[in-house]
Coordinates of C-alpha atoms (C1' of nucleotides) in Angstrom, one line a residue:
Chain P
M1 CA 72.6 -10.6 3.6
E2 CA 71.2 -13.4 1.5
Y3 CA 68.5 -10.3 0.5
K4 CA 71.5 -8.1 -0.3
F5 CA 72.3 -10.6 -3.3
V6 CA 69.4 -11.5 -4.2
I7 CA 68.9 -7.7 -5.0
I8 CA 71.6 -7.2 -6.8
D9 CA 71.1 -10.5 -8.8
H10 CA 67.8 -9.9 -9.9
A11 CA 67.8 -5.8 -9.5
F12 CA 66.5 -6.0 -13.5
E13 CA 63.7 -8.7 -13.0
I14 CA 62.5 -7.1 -9.9
Y15 CA 62.0 -3.8 -11.6
V16 CA 60.5 -5.4 -14.5
G17 CA 58.5 -6.6 -11.7
A18 CA 57.3 -3.5 -10.1
I19 CA 57.0 -1.6 -13.6
A20 CA 54.3 -4.9 -14.4
L21 CA 52.5 -4.9 -10.8
L22 CA 52.3 -1.1 -11.3
F23 CA 50.7 -1.4 -14.8
T24 CA 48.6 -3.7 -14.5
A25 CA 47.4 -1.8 -11.9
L26 CA 47.3 1.3 -13.5
G27 CA 45.1 -0.6 -16.2
I28 CA 42.3 -2.4 -13.5
W29 CA 42.6 1.6 -12.5
L30 CA 41.6 2.7 -16.1
A31 CA 38.9 -0.3 -16.8
L32 CA 36.6 0.9 -13.7
K33 CA 37.0 4.2 -14.1
L34 CA 36.2 4.4 -17.9
S35 CA 34.8 2.0 -18.8
K36 CA 30.7 1.4 -18.3
P37 CA 29.5 -0.4 -15.6
K38 CA 28.0 -3.5 -16.4
L39 CA 24.5 -4.4 -16.1
Q40 CA 23.2 -7.4 -15.0
T41 CA 19.1 -7.7 -15.0
V42 CA 17.5 -9.6 -12.9
V43 CA 13.9 -10.2 -13.6
I44 CA 12.0 -11.2 -10.4
E45 CA 8.2 -11.9 -11.0
K46 CA 5.7 -10.3 -9.1
E47 CA 2.1 -11.8 -8.9
V48 CA -0.6 -9.8 -9.2
Y49 CA -3.9 -10.9 -9.1
V50 CA -6.7 -9.9 -10.6
Q51 CA -10.1 -10.8 -11.1
K52 CA -11.0 -11.9 -14.2
P53 CA -13.8 -10.1 -15.3
D54 CA -17.1 -11.3 -15.3
P55 CA -18.3 -10.8 -19.0
G56 CA -21.8 -10.5 -18.2
F57 CA -22.2 -8.8 -15.0
V58 CA -25.2 -6.0 -15.8
P59 CA -25.8 -3.7 -12.1
D60 CA -29.6 -5.0 -11.0
E61 CA -31.4 -1.9 -12.3
I62 CA -34.7 -2.7 -10.4
Q63 CA -32.6 -2.3 -7.0
L64 CA -31.3 1.1 -7.6
T65 CA -34.4 2.2 -8.6
K66 CA -36.2 0.7 -5.9
M67 CA -33.3 2.0 -3.3
G68 CA -33.6 5.3 -5.4
I69 CA -30.0 5.6 -6.2
S70 CA -28.4 8.1 -8.8
K71 CA -26.9 7.5 -11.4
R72 CA -23.6 9.1 -9.7
E73 CA -23.8 7.9 -6.4
W74 CA -23.3 4.4 -8.1
E75 CA -20.5 5.5 -9.9
V76 CA -19.1 6.5 -6.1
L77 CA -20.4 3.4 -4.8
T78 CA -18.7 1.4 -7.5
L79 CA -15.1 3.6 -6.9
M80 CA -16.0 2.9 -2.9
S81 CA -15.8 -0.8 -4.2
Q82 CA -12.9 -1.1 -5.6
G83 CA -11.3 0.1 -2.2
L84 CA -10.8 4.4 -3.2
S85 CA -10.6 6.7 -0.2
N86 CA -12.9 9.8 -1.0
Q87 CA -9.9 11.8 -2.6
E88 CA -9.1 9.5 -5.1
I89 CA -12.7 9.0 -6.2
A90 CA -12.8 12.7 -6.3
N91 CA -10.3 13.2 -8.7
Q92 CA -11.1 10.3 -11.2
L93 CA -14.9 11.8 -11.2
F94 CA -13.4 15.4 -11.5
V95 CA -15.6 16.6 -8.3
S96 CA -14.6 18.2 -5.6
L97 CA -14.2 15.8 -2.1
N98 CA -17.3 17.4 -0.4
T99 CA -19.5 16.3 -3.1
V100 CA -18.2 12.8 -2.8
K101 CA -18.6 12.8 0.8
T102 CA -22.0 14.0 0.0
H103 CA -23.0 11.3 -2.3
G104 CA -21.5 8.9 -0.2
S105 CA -24.0 10.2 2.7
N106 CA -27.0 10.1 0.6
L107 CA -25.9 6.4 -0.4
F108 CA -26.0 5.2 3.3
L109 CA -28.8 7.2 3.6
K110 CA -30.9 5.2 1.0
L111 CA -29.0 1.5 1.7
D112 CA -29.4 1.9 5.1
V113 CA -26.3 1.3 6.6
K114 CA -23.5 3.6 8.1
R115 CA -19.9 2.7 6.4
R116 CA -19.1 2.7 3.1
T117 CA -18.2 -1.5 4.2
Q118 CA -21.3 -2.4 4.9
A119 CA -22.4 -0.2 1.9
I120 CA -20.1 -2.4 -0.6
E121 CA -21.2 -5.5 1.5
K122 CA -25.2 -4.7 1.0
A123 CA -24.4 -3.3 -2.6
K124 CA -23.0 -6.3 -3.9
R125 CA -25.3 -8.9 -2.2
M126 CA -28.2 -6.8 -4.0
G127 CA -26.4 -7.2 -7.2
M128 CA -25.9 -3.7 -7.6
I129 CA -22.5 -3.2 -8.7
G130 CA -19.8 -6.7 -9.2
Chain F
M1 CA 68.8 3.5 -40.9
E2 CA 68.1 5.9 -38.2
Y3 CA 65.5 3.8 -36.5
K4 CA 68.5 1.1 -36.0
F5 CA 70.6 3.7 -33.2
V6 CA 67.4 4.3 -31.8
I7 CA 66.2 1.1 -30.8
I8 CA 69.8 0.9 -30.0
D9 CA 69.9 3.8 -27.5
H10 CA 66.5 3.5 -26.5
A11 CA 66.1 -0.2 -26.2
F12 CA 65.7 0.1 -22.5
E13 CA 63.0 2.5 -22.0
I14 CA 61.7 0.6 -25.4
Y15 CA 61.6 -2.6 -23.2
V16 CA 60.4 -0.9 -20.2
G17 CA 57.2 0.7 -22.2
A18 CA 56.5 -2.8 -24.1
I19 CA 56.2 -4.1 -20.8
A20 CA 53.9 -1.6 -19.1
L21 CA 51.9 -1.4 -22.7
L22 CA 51.4 -5.3 -21.8
F23 CA 50.7 -5.0 -18.2
T24 CA 48.2 -2.1 -18.1
A25 CA 46.5 -4.2 -21.4
L26 CA 46.6 -7.0 -18.7
G27 CA 44.5 -4.8 -16.1
I28 CA 42.4 -3.6 -18.1
W29 CA 41.3 -6.9 -19.2
L30 CA 41.3 -8.3 -15.6
A31 CA 39.6 -5.5 -14.1
L32 CA 36.9 -6.1 -16.7
K33 CA 36.7 -9.9 -16.4
L34 CA 36.5 -10.1 -12.8
S35 CA 34.4 -7.0 -12.3
K36 CA 31.2 -7.3 -10.2
P37 CA 28.6 -6.5 -12.4
K38 CA 25.9 -4.1 -11.2
L39 CA 22.9 -5.4 -10.5
Q40 CA 19.4 -3.8 -11.8
T41 CA 16.3 -5.4 -11.1
V42 CA 13.1 -5.4 -13.1
V43 CA 9.9 -5.9 -11.3
I44 CA 7.9 -7.9 -13.8
E45 CA 4.1 -7.8 -13.0
K46 CA 2.4 -11.9 -14.0
E47 CA -0.8 -11.7 -14.0
V48 CA -2.3 -14.7 -11.7
Y49 CA -6.1 -15.1 -12.6
V50 CA -7.8 -16.1 -9.4
Q51 CA -11.6 -17.8 -9.3
K52 CA -14.1 -16.4 -7.0
P53 CA -16.2 -19.9 -5.3
D54 CA -19.2 -18.4 -4.2
P55 CA -21.2 -21.8 -2.3
G56 CA -19.1 -23.9 -0.2
F57 CA -16.3 -21.1 0.3
V58 CA -13.2 -22.4 2.2
P59 CA -10.3 -20.3 2.4
D60 CA -7.5 -20.3 0.4
E61 CA -4.9 -21.8 3.2
I62 CA -2.2 -21.3 0.6
Q63 CA -2.8 -18.1 0.0
L64 CA -3.3 -17.5 3.5
T65 CA 0.6 -18.7 4.1
K66 CA 1.9 -17.3 1.8
M67 CA 1.1 -13.9 3.0
G68 CA 1.8 -14.8 6.8
I69 CA -1.6 -14.2 7.9
S70 CA -2.5 -15.6 11.1
K71 CA -6.2 -17.4 12.0
R72 CA -6.9 -13.9 13.8
E73 CA -5.8 -11.6 11.4
W74 CA -8.1 -13.5 9.0
E75 CA -10.9 -13.0 11.5
V76 CA -10.2 -9.3 11.9
L77 CA -10.5 -9.3 7.8
T78 CA -13.5 -11.7 8.0
L79 CA -15.6 -8.6 9.9
M80 CA -14.1 -6.1 8.6
S81 CA -15.5 -7.5 5.3
Q82 CA -19.0 -7.5 6.2
G83 CA -18.9 -4.3 7.0
L84 CA -18.3 -4.2 11.1
S85 CA -16.2 -1.3 12.5
N86 CA -13.0 -1.9 14.6
Q87 CA -15.4 -1.2 18.0
E88 CA -17.8 -4.0 16.9
I89 CA -15.0 -6.2 15.8
A90 CA -13.5 -5.6 19.3
N91 CA -16.9 -6.7 20.8
Q92 CA -17.2 -9.8 18.6
L93 CA -14.2 -11.5 19.8
F94 CA -14.1 -9.8 23.5
V95 CA -10.8 -7.9 22.8
S96 CA -10.0 -4.2 23.0
L97 CA -10.2 -2.2 20.4
N98 CA -6.2 -1.2 20.0
T99 CA -6.2 -4.8 19.8
V100 CA -8.6 -4.9 16.6
K101 CA -6.8 -1.4 15.3
T102 CA -3.0 -3.9 15.5
H103 CA -4.5 -6.7 13.6
G104 CA -5.7 -4.7 10.7
S105 CA -2.4 -2.4 10.7
N106 CA -0.3 -6.1 10.4
L107 CA -3.5 -7.0 8.0
F108 CA -2.5 -4.4 5.6
L109 CA 1.2 -4.3 5.5
K110 CA 0.9 -8.2 5.0
L111 CA -2.1 -7.5 2.0
D112 CA 0.5 -4.4 0.8
V113 CA -2.4 -2.2 0.7
K114 CA -3.7 1.2 2.7
R115 CA -7.3 0.8 3.5
R116 CA -9.6 -2.2 5.1
T117 CA -11.5 -1.8 2.0
Q118 CA -8.4 -2.3 -0.2
A119 CA -7.9 -5.5 1.8
I120 CA -11.4 -6.8 1.3
E121 CA -10.9 -6.3 -2.2
K122 CA -7.7 -7.5 -2.4
A123 CA -8.7 -10.6 0.0
K124 CA -11.5 -11.6 -2.0
R125 CA -10.3 -11.7 -5.5
M126 CA -7.3 -14.1 -3.6
G127 CA -9.9 -16.2 -2.3
M128 CA -9.0 -15.6 1.4
I129 CA -12.0 -14.8 2.1
G130 CA -16.1 -15.6 0.9
Chain M
dT1 C1' -44.0 28.6 -13.2
dT2 C1' -43.5 25.8 -9.9
dA3 C1' -42.0 22.3 -7.6
dT4 C1' -38.5 18.3 -7.8
dC5 C1' -34.6 15.7 -8.1
dC6 C1' -29.8 15.7 -9.1
dC7 C1' -25.4 17.5 -9.2
dT8 C1' -22.2 20.3 -7.3
dC9 C1' -19.7 22.9 -3.2
dA10 C1' -18.5 25.1 1.8
dT11 C1' -18.3 25.2 6.5
dA12 C1' -18.2 23.3 10.2
dC13 C1' -17.8 19.2 13.5
dT14 C1' -17.1 14.1 15.2
dT15 C1' -16.0 10.1 14.6
dT16 C1' -13.3 6.3 12.8
dT17 C1' -9.6 4.5 11.0
dG18 C1' -4.7 3.9 10.5
dG19 C1' 0.7 4.7 12.3
dG20 C1' 4.4 4.0 14.4
dT21 C1' 6.4 2.2 19.1
dG22 C1' 6.9 -0.1 22.7
dA23 C1' 5.6 -3.6 26.1
dT24 C1' 3.6 -7.9 28.0
dT25 C1' 1.4 -12.2 28.1
dT26 C1' 0.2 -16.6 25.6
dT27 C1' 1.1 -20.4 22.8
dA28 C1' 3.7 -23.3 20.1
dC29 C1' 7.9 -26.4 18.9
dC30 C1' 12.6 -27.2 19.3
Chain W
dG1 C1' 14.2 -24.9 29.2
dG2 C1' 15.2 -21.3 25.8
dT3 C1' 13.0 -19.0 21.4
dA4 C1' 9.9 -17.2 18.2
dA5 C1' 6.1 -16.2 16.6
dA6 C1' 1.1 -14.5 17.8
dA7 C1' -1.7 -12.1 20.6
dT8 C1' -2.6 -8.4 23.3
dC9 C1' -3.3 -3.6 25.0
dA10 C1' -2.0 0.9 25.7
dC11 C1' -0.3 6.1 24.3
dC12 C1' -0.3 9.4 20.4
dC13 C1' -1.0 11.7 16.4
dA14 C1' -2.7 12.4 11.6
dA15 C1' -5.8 11.5 8.3
dA16 C1' -10.0 9.4 6.0
dA17 C1' -14.3 9.3 6.5
dG18 C1' -18.6 10.8 8.0
dT19 C1' -22.9 13.6 10.1
dA20 C1' -25.1 18.4 9.8
dT21 C1' -26.9 21.8 7.3
dG22 C1' -27.0 25.4 3.6
dA23 C1' -26.9 26.8 -0.5
dG24 C1' -26.6 27.9 -6.0
dG25 C1' -27.5 25.7 -10.7
dG26 C1' -29.6 22.3 -14.4
dA27 C1' -32.9 19.6 -15.9
dT28 C1' -37.8 18.0 -16.5
dA29 C1' -42.7 17.0 -15.8
dA30 C1' -46.6 19.2 -13.6

DNA sequence: TTATCCCTCATACTTTTGGGTGATTTTACC
DNA sequence: GGTAAAATCACCCAAAAGTATGAGGGATAA
């Protein structure tokens, strides 16, 4: 019963309210649709551990010569010690994977080791690589 | 002169239009003000220099804890760095080859590396192993 | 010129390493 | 006593590493 009176009495206000709501919604939709998305940049600092380059490292030529390790083999050894795979070393040196493997095998023979990890360990101890 | 009539004749429509405009504007303002900004993450790599103590070496517990590396994983890592194969590590620790592999995999995940040689290189730089 | 390295690359094969999944058992802590 | 992390192990599969062998070309020295 009372609703009727309310509606009748305030028909105009209700109408205006409806319009207001409708167009507020339209405005929101417009803004969302047309405005460039706001970008908030979140800066995340990722710690990267870098070896402070040893200023005066020189490979022990004596040892290299004594073990009969060639320049190319030394390069392969160095890249191995940096954690590169044979394929990555091949790409780096612009040679084939097989070539790197060959250098590797010769290296292991000369260093008298069985694996690259051993080669790295030994070469470091002997001052061949930094 | 004519404006007057226009205004009078269409007073209601103009009023509604004004309301519409006003609330459209309100909607736009609301959306712009309240919409969540899109997040854009920018990762900045921050270089942290670490020194490598040679003589009396103690593993950097801070780093180990930060990377969530367990005692057993550290042992495996250490033996890896000494050039042992997984099988040799298994013998040394009196566990199965599979166990060593599992520790290895977890290690690589935690250190965010792909190969044992990388793990060794990184762990050394971070002072986890000597 | 021949001999000898070094570097290159290939093929074929074996071993090692690594990834993924899932499960059981210990250990440690609340 | 529950629960969470650590440690253990297995199985399967794929990729990488390593071995063996041969071979061609370039530089260099006897």
